[in-house]
Coordinates of C-alpha atoms in Angstrom, one line a residue:
Chain A
M23 CA 8.6 -2.2 17.4
P24 CA 4.9 -1.5 17.3
D25 CA 2.5 -4.1 16.2
F26 CA 1.1 -4.5 12.7
T27 CA -2.5 -2.9 12.4
L28 CA -4.5 -3.2 9.2
H29 CA -5.3 0.3 7.8
P30 CA -9.1 0.8 8.3
Q31 CA -9.7 1.7 4.8
L32 CA -8.3 -1.6 3.6
A33 CA -10.3 -3.4 6.5
A34 CA -13.4 -1.6 5.2
D35 CA -13.0 -2.4 1.5
T36 CA -12.1 -6.1 1.9
V37 CA -12.7 -9.7 3.4
P38 CA -9.8 -11.1 5.1
L39 CA -8.6 -14.6 3.8
G40 CA -6.0 -15.3 6.3
D41 CA -2.2 -14.9 6.6
L42 CA 0.6 -16.1 4.5
K43 CA 4.1 -16.2 6.0
L44 CA 4.6 -12.3 5.5
C45 CA 1.2 -10.8 4.3
R46 CA -2.4 -10.7 5.3
V47 CA -4.4 -11.6 2.2
L48 CA -7.6 -9.8 1.5
L49 CA -10.2 -10.2 -1.1
S50 CA -11.5 -6.8 -2.4
N51 CA -15.3 -6.4 -2.0
D52 CA -15.8 -5.8 -5.6
A53 CA -17.5 -8.5 -7.6
N54 CA -16.4 -6.7 -10.8
Y55 CA -12.9 -8.4 -10.5
P56 CA -11.5 -11.3 -8.6
W57 CA -9.0 -9.0 -6.6
L58 CA -6.5 -9.9 -3.8
I59 CA -4.8 -7.4 -1.8
L60 CA -1.6 -8.4 0.0
V61 CA -0.4 -6.5 3.0
P62 CA 3.1 -7.3 4.6
R63 CA 2.4 -7.6 8.3
R64 CA 5.1 -5.1 9.3
P65 CA 4.4 -1.7 11.0
D66 CA 4.9 1.7 9.4
I67 CA 5.7 0.3 5.8
V68 CA 4.9 2.7 2.9
E69 CA 7.2 1.7 0.0
L70 CA 8.6 -1.6 -1.3
L71 CA 12.0 0.0 -0.4
D72 CA 10.9 0.1 3.3
L73 CA 11.0 -3.7 3.5
T74 CA 14.1 -5.5 4.3
A75 CA 15.7 -7.5 1.4
A76 CA 14.4 -10.7 3.0
D77 CA 10.8 -9.4 3.2
R78 CA 10.9 -7.9 -0.4
A79 CA 11.9 -11.4 -1.5
A80 CA 9.1 -12.9 0.6
L81 CA 6.7 -10.5 -0.8
S82 CA 7.6 -11.4 -4.4
A83 CA 7.1 -15.1 -3.7
E84 CA 3.7 -14.4 -2.1
I85 CA 2.6 -12.3 -5.0
D86 CA 3.4 -15.3 -7.2
T87 CA 1.4 -17.5 -4.8
A88 CA -1.6 -15.1 -5.0
A89 CA -1.3 -14.9 -8.8
R90 CA -1.4 -18.7 -9.0
A91 CA -4.2 -18.9 -6.8
L92 CA -6.3 -16.5 -8.6
K93 CA -5.5 -18.0 -12.1
G94 CA -6.5 -21.3 -10.7
T95 CA -9.8 -20.2 -9.2
A96 CA -11.1 -17.5 -11.4
P97 CA -11.3 -17.3 -15.3
C98 CA -8.6 -14.9 -16.3
D99 CA -7.0 -13.2 -19.5
K100 CA -4.3 -11.1 -17.8
L101 CA -3.0 -10.6 -14.3
N102 CA -2.5 -6.9 -13.0
V103 CA -0.1 -6.6 -10.1
A104 CA 0.5 -3.2 -8.6
A105 CA 1.7 -1.1 -5.4
L106 CA 0.4 2.2 -5.6
G107 CA -0.7 3.7 -2.3
N108 CA -1.6 7.2 -3.1
M109 CA -4.6 7.1 -1.1
V110 CA -3.9 4.5 1.5
P111 CA -0.2 4.7 2.6
Q112 CA 0.2 1.5 4.3
L113 CA 2.0 -0.7 1.7
H114 CA -0.3 -3.2 0.0
V115 CA -0.1 -5.0 -3.5
H116 CA -3.0 -5.6 -5.7
V117 CA -3.2 -8.7 -7.6
I118 CA -6.2 -8.6 -9.9
A119 CA -7.7 -11.2 -12.3
R120 CA -8.6 -9.3 -15.3
R121 CA -11.0 -10.6 -18.2
R122 CA -11.3 -9.1 -21.6
G123 CA -14.8 -7.5 -21.3
D124 CA -14.8 -6.9 -17.6
P125 CA -16.2 -3.6 -16.7
A126 CA -12.9 -1.6 -17.0
W127 CA -11.1 -3.5 -19.6
P128 CA -8.5 -2.8 -20.9
K129 CA -8.1 0.2 -18.4
P130 CA -6.7 -0.3 -15.0
V131 CA -9.6 -1.0 -12.3
W132 CA -9.0 1.9 -10.0
G133 CA -11.8 4.6 -10.4
A134 CA -13.0 2.8 -13.6
V135 CA -16.4 1.9 -12.4
P136 CA -18.1 1.7 -8.8
A137 CA -17.4 -1.3 -6.8
K138 CA -20.1 -4.0 -7.3
A139 CA -21.4 -5.8 -4.1
Y140 CA -20.8 -9.6 -4.1
D141 CA -23.7 -11.9 -3.8
P142 CA -22.8 -13.3 -0.3
A143 CA -23.2 -16.9 -1.4
A144 CA -20.7 -16.3 -4.4
R145 CA -18.3 -14.4 -2.3
D146 CA -18.5 -17.2 0.4
G147 CA -17.6 -19.7 -2.3
L148 CA -14.9 -17.7 -3.8
V149 CA -13.2 -17.0 -0.3
T150 CA -13.3 -20.7 0.3
A151 CA -11.8 -21.6 -3.1
L152 CA -9.1 -19.0 -2.7
Q153 CA -8.3 -20.1 1.0
R154 CA -7.8 -23.5 -0.5
A155 CA -5.8 -22.5 -3.4
L156 CA -3.7 -20.2 -1.0
D157 CA -3.5 -23.1 1.6
I158 CA -4.5 -20.6 4.3
K159 CA -7.1 -20.6 7.0
K160 CA -9.4 -17.7 7.7
T161 CA -7.9 -15.5 10.6
Chain B
M286 CA 14.8 -19.4 -28.4
P287 CA 13.9 -16.3 -30.4
D288 CA 15.6 -13.0 -29.6
F289 CA 14.1 -10.5 -27.4
T290 CA 12.5 -7.6 -29.5
L291 CA 11.1 -4.5 -27.7
H292 CA 7.3 -4.2 -28.5
P293 CA 6.9 -1.3 -30.9
Q294 CA 4.4 0.6 -28.7
L295 CA 6.8 0.6 -25.9
A296 CA 9.6 1.8 -28.4
A297 CA 7.3 4.5 -29.5
D298 CA 6.3 5.9 -26.0
T299 CA 9.7 6.0 -24.5
V300 CA 13.4 6.9 -24.6
P301 CA 15.7 3.8 -24.0
L302 CA 18.2 4.5 -21.2
G303 CA 20.1 1.3 -21.5
D304 CA 20.2 -2.2 -20.0
L305 CA 20.4 -3.7 -16.5
K306 CA 21.4 -7.2 -16.2
L307 CA 17.8 -8.6 -16.9
C308 CA 15.8 -5.5 -18.0
R309 CA 15.8 -2.9 -20.8
V310 CA 15.2 0.4 -19.0
L311 CA 13.1 3.0 -20.7
L312 CA 11.9 6.5 -19.8
S313 CA 8.3 7.3 -20.5
N314 CA 8.0 10.3 -22.9
D315 CA 5.8 12.1 -20.5
A316 CA 7.0 15.0 -18.6
N317 CA 4.0 14.9 -16.3
Y318 CA 5.9 12.2 -14.1
P319 CA 9.5 10.9 -13.9
W320 CA 8.4 7.4 -15.1
L321 CA 10.6 4.4 -15.8
I322 CA 9.5 1.2 -17.6
L323 CA 11.5 -2.0 -17.1
V324 CA 11.2 -4.8 -19.7
P325 CA 12.7 -8.2 -19.1
R326 CA 14.8 -9.0 -22.1
R327 CA 13.2 -12.3 -22.6
P328 CA 11.2 -13.4 -25.6
D329 CA 7.4 -14.2 -25.2
I330 CA 6.8 -13.2 -21.6
V331 CA 3.5 -11.8 -20.7
E332 CA 2.9 -12.5 -17.0
L333 CA 5.4 -12.2 -14.1
L334 CA 4.6 -16.1 -13.6
D335 CA 6.0 -16.7 -17.2
L336 CA 9.5 -15.7 -15.9
T337 CA 11.8 -18.2 -14.2
A338 CA 12.1 -17.9 -10.4
A339 CA 15.7 -16.6 -11.0
D340 CA 14.5 -13.9 -13.4
R341 CA 11.7 -13.0 -11.1
A342 CA 14.1 -12.4 -8.3
A343 CA 16.4 -10.4 -10.7
L344 CA 13.4 -8.4 -11.7
S345 CA 12.5 -7.6 -8.1
A346 CA 16.0 -6.5 -7.5
E347 CA 15.9 -4.2 -10.6
I348 CA 12.5 -2.7 -9.5
D349 CA 14.4 -1.8 -6.3
T350 CA 17.2 -0.3 -8.2
A351 CA 14.8 1.8 -10.6
A352 CA 12.9 3.1 -7.5
R353 CA 16.1 4.3 -5.8
A354 CA 17.3 5.8 -8.9
L355 CA 14.1 7.7 -9.4
K356 CA 13.9 8.8 -5.7
G357 CA 17.6 10.0 -6.0
T358 CA 16.9 11.8 -9.0
A359 CA 13.5 13.4 -9.1
P360 CA 11.4 15.0 -6.1
C361 CA 8.9 12.2 -5.1
D362 CA 6.3 11.7 -2.5
K363 CA 5.3 8.3 -3.4
L364 CA 6.3 5.5 -5.8
N365 CA 3.9 3.6 -7.7
V366 CA 5.0 0.1 -9.1
A367 CA 2.8 -1.8 -11.4
A368 CA 2.8 -4.7 -14.1
L369 CA -0.6 -4.3 -15.9
G370 CA -0.1 -5.2 -19.6
N371 CA -3.8 -5.2 -20.7
M372 CA -2.9 -3.2 -23.9
V373 CA 0.7 -4.0 -24.5
P374 CA 1.1 -7.7 -23.8
Q375 CA 5.0 -7.8 -23.4
L376 CA 5.8 -8.0 -19.8
H377 CA 6.7 -4.6 -18.6
V378 CA 6.9 -2.9 -15.1
H379 CA 6.0 0.7 -14.5
V380 CA 8.1 2.5 -11.9
I381 CA 6.6 6.0 -11.4
A382 CA 7.7 8.9 -9.1
R383 CA 4.5 10.6 -7.9
R384 CA 4.3 14.1 -6.5
R385 CA 1.3 15.2 -4.4
G386 CA -0.2 17.8 -7.0
D387 CA 1.2 16.0 -10.0
P388 CA -1.6 16.1 -12.8
A389 CA -3.1 12.8 -11.9
W390 CA -2.6 12.9 -8.2
P391 CA -4.0 10.9 -6.2
K392 CA -5.2 8.7 -9.0
P393 CA -3.1 6.2 -11.0
V394 CA -1.3 7.9 -14.1
W395 CA -2.7 5.6 -16.9
G396 CA -5.3 7.6 -18.7
A397 CA -5.5 10.3 -16.3
V398 CA -4.3 13.1 -18.6
P399 CA -2.5 13.3 -22.0
A400 CA 1.3 12.7 -22.1
K401 CA 3.0 15.9 -21.9
A402 CA 6.0 16.2 -24.3
Y403 CA 9.5 16.8 -22.6
D404 CA 11.5 19.9 -23.3
P405 CA 14.4 18.2 -25.0
A406 CA 17.0 19.7 -22.9
A407 CA 15.2 18.8 -19.7
R408 CA 14.6 15.3 -21.0
D409 CA 18.3 14.8 -21.8
G410 CA 19.3 15.9 -18.4
L411 CA 17.0 13.6 -16.8
V412 CA 18.2 10.8 -19.0
T413 CA 21.8 11.5 -18.0
A414 CA 20.9 11.8 -14.4
L415 CA 19.1 8.5 -14.4
Q416 CA 21.7 6.6 -16.4
R417 CA 24.2 7.8 -13.7
A418 CA 21.9 6.8 -10.9
L419 CA 21.3 3.3 -12.5
D420 CA 24.9 2.9 -13.4
I421 CA 24.1 2.1 -17.0
K422 CA 25.2 3.4 -20.4
K423 CA 22.8 4.3 -23.1
T424 CA 22.3 1.3 -25.6

Protein backbone atom coordinates (compact mmCIF):
# COMPACT_ATOMS: atom_id res chain seq x y z
CA MET A 1 0.00 0.00 0.00
CA PRO A 2 1.44 3.39 -0.92
CA ASP A 3 2.08 5.94 1.80
CA PHE A 4 -0.28 8.77 2.58
CA THR A 5 0.78 12.08 1.03
CA LEU A 6 -1.12 15.30 1.63
CA HIS A 7 -2.55 16.78 -1.57
CA PRO A 8 -0.40 19.81 -2.55
CA GLN A 9 -3.43 22.11 -2.74
CA LEU A 10 -4.41 21.27 0.84
CA ALA A 11 -0.78 21.77 1.92
CA ALA A 12 -0.68 25.16 0.18
CA ASP A 13 -3.92 26.46 1.72
CA THR A 14 -3.36 25.43 5.33
CA VAL A 15 -1.13 25.26 8.39
CA PRO A 16 -0.64 21.74 9.82
CA LEU A 17 -1.67 21.39 13.47
CA GLY A 18 -0.63 17.76 13.88
CA ASP A 19 -2.16 14.31 13.71
CA LEU A 20 -5.05 12.66 15.49
CA LYS A 21 -5.21 8.86 15.40
CA LEU A 22 -6.64 8.82 11.87
CA CYS A 23 -6.50 12.34 10.48
CA ARG A 24 -3.99 15.04 9.77
CA VAL A 25 -5.50 18.24 11.17
CA LEU A 26 -5.01 21.45 9.18
CA LEU A 27 -5.98 25.06 9.88
CA SER A 28 -7.21 26.87 6.78
CA ASN A 29 -5.15 29.99 5.96
CA ASP A 30 -8.27 32.14 6.06
CA ALA A 31 -8.74 34.53 8.95
CA ASN A 32 -12.39 35.04 7.98
CA TYR A 33 -13.41 31.86 9.82
CA PRO A 34 -11.75 29.48 12.31
CA TRP A 35 -11.67 26.52 9.92
CA LEU A 36 -10.21 23.08 10.46
CA ILE A 37 -9.72 20.46 7.77
CA LEU A 38 -9.39 16.77 8.66
CA VAL A 39 -7.60 14.49 6.19
CA PRO A 40 -7.63 10.75 6.90
CA ARG A 41 -4.03 9.53 6.55
CA ARG A 42 -4.92 6.78 4.12
CA PRO A 43 -3.76 6.66 0.50
CA ASP A 44 -6.12 6.93 -2.45
CA ILE A 45 -9.31 7.77 -0.57
CA VAL A 46 -11.84 9.99 -2.35
CA GLU A 47 -15.25 9.27 -0.85
CA LEU A 48 -16.32 8.60 2.74
CA LEU A 49 -17.44 5.22 1.41
CA ASP A 50 -13.84 4.43 0.40
CA LEU A 51 -12.88 4.26 4.09
CA THR A 52 -13.26 1.04 6.04
CA ALA A 53 -16.13 1.00 8.53
CA ALA A 54 -13.60 1.29 11.37
CA ASP A 55 -12.00 4.32 9.74
CA ARG A 56 -15.41 5.91 9.13
CA ALA A 57 -16.21 5.53 12.82
CA ALA A 58 -12.81 7.02 13.73
CA LEU A 59 -13.37 9.93 11.35
CA SER A 60 -16.79 10.58 12.88
CA ALA A 61 -15.22 10.70 16.35
CA GLU A 62 -12.45 13.01 15.14
CA ILE A 63 -15.01 15.35 13.56
CA ASP A 64 -16.57 15.57 17.03
CA THR A 65 -13.14 16.26 18.54
CA ALA A 66 -12.43 18.99 16.00
CA ALA A 67 -15.86 20.55 16.50
CA ARG A 68 -15.45 20.63 20.29
CA ALA A 69 -11.95 22.11 19.96
CA LEU A 70 -13.23 24.86 17.67
CA LYS A 71 -16.20 25.63 19.89
CA GLY A 72 -13.94 25.79 22.92
CA THR A 73 -11.42 28.05 21.23
CA ALA A 74 -13.31 30.45 18.98
CA PRO A 75 -16.63 32.30 19.36
CA CYS A 76 -19.14 30.37 17.29
CA ASP A 77 -22.86 30.47 16.49
CA LYS A 78 -22.96 27.43 14.19
CA LEU A 79 -20.64 24.68 13.07
CA ASN A 80 -20.50 23.73 9.41
CA VAL A 81 -19.23 20.22 8.60
CA ALA A 82 -18.73 19.11 5.01
CA ALA A 83 -16.96 16.63 2.76
CA LEU A 84 -17.17 18.01 -0.77
CA GLY A 85 -13.99 17.30 -2.76
CA ASN A 86 -15.15 18.54 -6.15
CA MET A 87 -11.86 20.37 -6.69
CA VAL A 88 -9.39 18.48 -4.49
CA PRO A 89 -10.16 14.78 -4.76
CA GLN A 90 -8.28 13.60 -1.64
CA LEU A 91 -10.94 13.04 1.03
CA HIS A 92 -10.98 15.94 3.47
CA VAL A 93 -13.62 17.15 5.91
CA HIS A 94 -14.19 20.82 6.65
CA VAL A 95 -15.16 21.77 10.21
CA ILE A 96 -15.83 25.50 10.30
CA ALA A 97 -16.83 27.83 13.14
CA ARG A 98 -19.41 30.24 11.77
CA ARG A 99 -20.53 33.46 13.36
CA ARG A 100 -23.58 35.51 12.52
CA GLY A 101 -22.11 38.45 10.66
CA ASP A 102 -19.02 36.65 9.38
CA PRO A 103 -18.17 37.63 5.78
CA ALA A 104 -20.18 34.79 4.19
CA TRP A 105 -23.01 34.44 6.74
CA PRO A 106 -25.48 32.78 6.25
CA LYS A 107 -24.07 31.32 3.04
CA PRO A 108 -21.53 28.50 2.89
CA VAL A 109 -17.93 29.76 2.99
CA TRP A 110 -16.64 28.24 -0.25
CA GLY A 111 -16.14 30.90 -2.88
CA ALA A 112 -18.08 33.49 -0.86
CA VAL A 113 -15.27 35.99 -0.31
CA PRO A 114 -11.50 35.83 -0.93
CA ALA A 115 -9.42 34.25 1.80
CA LYS A 116 -8.03 36.79 4.28
CA ALA A 117 -4.46 36.37 5.45
CA TYR A 118 -3.95 35.82 9.19
CA ASP A 119 -1.90 38.22 11.19
CA PRO A 120 1.01 35.85 11.99
CA ALA A 121 0.84 36.38 15.76
CA ALA A 122 -2.94 35.81 15.81
CA ARG A 123 -2.52 32.68 13.70
CA ASP A 124 0.22 31.32 15.96
CA GLY A 125 -1.96 31.95 19.01
CA LEU A 126 -4.91 30.16 17.41
CA VAL A 127 -2.69 27.26 16.33
CA THR A 128 -1.38 26.83 19.86
CA ALA A 129 -4.85 27.07 21.41
CA LEU A 130 -6.28 24.53 18.94
CA GLN A 131 -3.37 22.13 19.43
CA ARG A 132 -3.99 22.27 23.16
CA ALA A 133 -7.74 21.74 22.69
CA LEU A 134 -7.05 18.84 20.33
CA ASP A 135 -4.33 17.44 22.56
CA ILE A 136 -1.90 17.14 19.66
CA LYS A 137 1.62 18.35 19.02
CA LYS A 138 2.66 19.97 15.77
CA THR A 139 4.09 17.51 13.24
CA MET B 1 -39.48 15.17 25.63
CA PRO B 2 -41.36 16.95 22.82
CA ASP B 3 -42.04 15.09 19.63
CA PHE B 4 -39.95 15.47 16.51
CA THR B 5 -41.49 17.84 13.96
CA LEU B 6 -39.92 18.46 10.58
CA HIS B 7 -38.93 22.11 10.09
CA PRO B 8 -41.47 23.71 7.71
CA GLN B 9 -38.74 24.96 5.35
CA LEU B 10 -37.40 21.42 4.93
CA ALA B 11 -40.94 20.16 4.40
CA ALA B 12 -41.57 22.83 1.76
CA ASP B 13 -38.37 22.14 -0.20
CA THR B 14 -38.52 18.35 -0.36
CA VAL B 15 -40.46 15.16 -0.98
CA PRO B 16 -40.45 12.67 1.93
CA LEU B 17 -39.10 9.22 1.01
CA GLY B 18 -39.69 7.62 4.39
CA ASP B 19 -37.80 6.88 7.59
CA LEU B 20 -34.62 5.01 8.34
CA LYS B 21 -34.05 3.93 11.94
CA LEU B 22 -32.91 7.41 13.00
CA CYS B 23 -33.55 9.78 10.14
CA ARG B 24 -36.39 11.02 8.01
CA VAL B 25 -35.15 10.86 4.41
CA LEU B 26 -36.13 13.65 2.05
CA LEU B 27 -35.52 14.23 -1.66
CA SER B 28 -34.76 17.85 -2.49
CA ASN B 29 -37.20 19.36 -4.99
CA ASP B 30 -34.35 20.28 -7.30
CA ALA B 31 -33.91 18.34 -10.52
CA ASN B 32 -30.43 19.80 -10.99
CA TYR B 33 -28.94 17.19 -8.65
CA PRO B 34 -30.10 13.93 -7.08
CA TRP B 35 -30.04 15.27 -3.52
CA LEU B 36 -31.07 13.53 -0.32
CA ILE B 37 -31.48 15.22 3.06
CA LEU B 38 -31.33 13.20 6.28
CA VAL B 39 -33.05 14.63 9.37
CA PRO B 40 -32.53 12.81 12.69
CA ARG B 41 -36.00 12.37 14.23
CA ARG B 42 -34.99 13.93 17.55
CA PRO B 43 -36.44 17.18 18.89
CA ASP B 44 -34.34 20.31 19.41
CA ILE B 45 -31.14 19.14 17.74
CA VAL B 46 -29.03 21.78 16.00
CA GLU B 47 -25.44 20.52 15.94
CA LEU B 48 -24.02 17.04 15.32
CA LEU B 49 -22.63 17.38 18.86
CA ASP B 50 -26.18 17.68 20.22
CA LEU B 51 -26.83 14.04 19.29
CA THR B 52 -25.93 11.25 21.68
CA ALA B 53 -22.89 9.21 20.71
CA ALA B 54 -25.20 6.33 19.72
CA ASP B 55 -27.26 8.63 17.51
CA ARG B 56 -24.12 10.07 15.92
CA ALA B 57 -22.98 6.56 15.06
CA ALA B 58 -26.43 5.77 13.63
CA LEU B 59 -26.39 8.98 11.59
CA SER B 60 -22.97 8.12 10.21
CA ALA B 61 -24.26 4.71 9.12
CA GLU B 62 -27.37 6.27 7.55
CA ILE B 63 -25.21 8.76 5.63
CA ASP B 64 -23.40 5.72 4.19
CA THR B 65 -26.75 4.13 3.34
CA ALA B 66 -27.96 7.29 1.61
CA ALA B 67 -24.70 7.67 -0.29
CA ARG B 68 -24.81 4.07 -1.53
CA ALA B 69 -28.46 4.46 -2.54
CA LEU B 70 -27.69 7.62 -4.53
CA LYS B 71 -24.64 6.08 -6.20
CA GLY B 72 -26.66 3.02 -7.14
CA THR B 73 -29.56 5.04 -8.53
CA ALA B 74 -28.11 8.11 -10.23
CA PRO B 75 -25.00 8.68 -12.36
CA CYS B 76 -22.48 10.33 -10.09
CA ASP B 77 -18.87 11.55 -10.22
CA LYS B 78 -18.62 12.78 -6.62
CA LEU B 79 -20.71 12.72 -3.50
CA ASN B 80 -21.04 15.87 -1.41
CA VAL B 81 -21.96 15.40 2.26
CA ALA B 82 -22.62 18.40 4.49
CA ALA B 83 -24.28 19.56 7.70
CA LEU B 84 -24.52 23.35 7.47
CA GLY B 85 -27.73 24.64 9.06
CA ASN B 86 -26.99 28.36 8.88
CA MET B 87 -30.49 29.08 7.58
CA VAL B 88 -32.57 26.13 8.85
CA PRO B 89 -31.40 25.33 12.38
CA GLN B 90 -32.90 21.81 12.64
CA LEU B 91 -29.99 19.41 12.12
CA HIS B 92 -30.06 18.01 8.60
CA VAL B 93 -27.40 16.39 6.45
CA HIS B 94 -27.19 16.88 2.72
CA VAL B 95 -26.04 13.92 0.60
CA ILE B 96 -25.79 15.06 -3.00
CA ALA B 97 -24.82 13.20 -6.18
CA ARG B 98 -22.65 15.54 -8.21
CA ARG B 99 -21.77 15.16 -11.86
CA ARG B 100 -19.04 16.93 -13.78
CA GLY B 101 -20.97 19.43 -15.83
CA ASP B 102 -23.96 19.74 -13.48
CA PRO B 103 -25.19 23.35 -13.18
CA ALA B 104 -23.01 24.19 -10.18
CA TRP B 105 -19.96 22.00 -10.86
CA PRO B 106 -17.36 22.23 -9.34
CA LYS B 107 -18.84 24.64 -6.83
CA PRO B 108 -21.07 23.63 -3.92
CA VAL B 109 -24.76 23.51 -4.85
CA TRP B 110 -26.13 25.95 -2.28
CA GLY B 111 -27.13 29.21 -3.92
CA ALA B 112 -25.35 28.32 -7.16
CA VAL B 113 -28.37 28.25 -9.48
CA PRO B 114 -32.12 28.37 -8.82
CA ALA B 115 -33.79 25.06 -8.04
CA LYS B 116 -35.23 23.36 -11.10
CA ALA B 117 -38.65 21.72 -10.80
CA TYR B 118 -38.78 17.97 -11.44
CA ASP B 119 -40.92 16.59 -14.19
CA PRO B 120 -43.47 14.77 -11.97
CA ALA B 121 -43.05 11.41 -13.68
CA ALA B 122 -39.26 11.61 -13.46
CA ARG B 123 -39.49 12.59 -9.79
CA ASP B 124 -41.86 9.73 -9.00
CA GLY B 125 -39.54 7.30 -10.75
CA LEU B 126 -36.54 8.57 -8.78
CA VAL B 127 -38.51 8.44 -5.51
CA THR B 128 -39.48 4.83 -6.14
CA ALA B 129 -35.94 3.83 -7.14
CA LEU B 130 -34.45 5.54 -4.07
CA GLN B 131 -37.01 4.01 -1.71
CA ARG B 132 -36.11 0.60 -3.10
CA ALA B 133 -32.38 1.29 -2.75
CA LEU B 134 -32.92 2.57 0.81
CA ASP B 135 -35.28 -0.29 1.63
CA ILE B 136 -37.91 2.09 3.03
CA LYS B 137 -41.56 2.68 2.36
CA LYS B 138 -43.04 6.14 1.94
CA THR B 139 -44.38 7.61 5.20
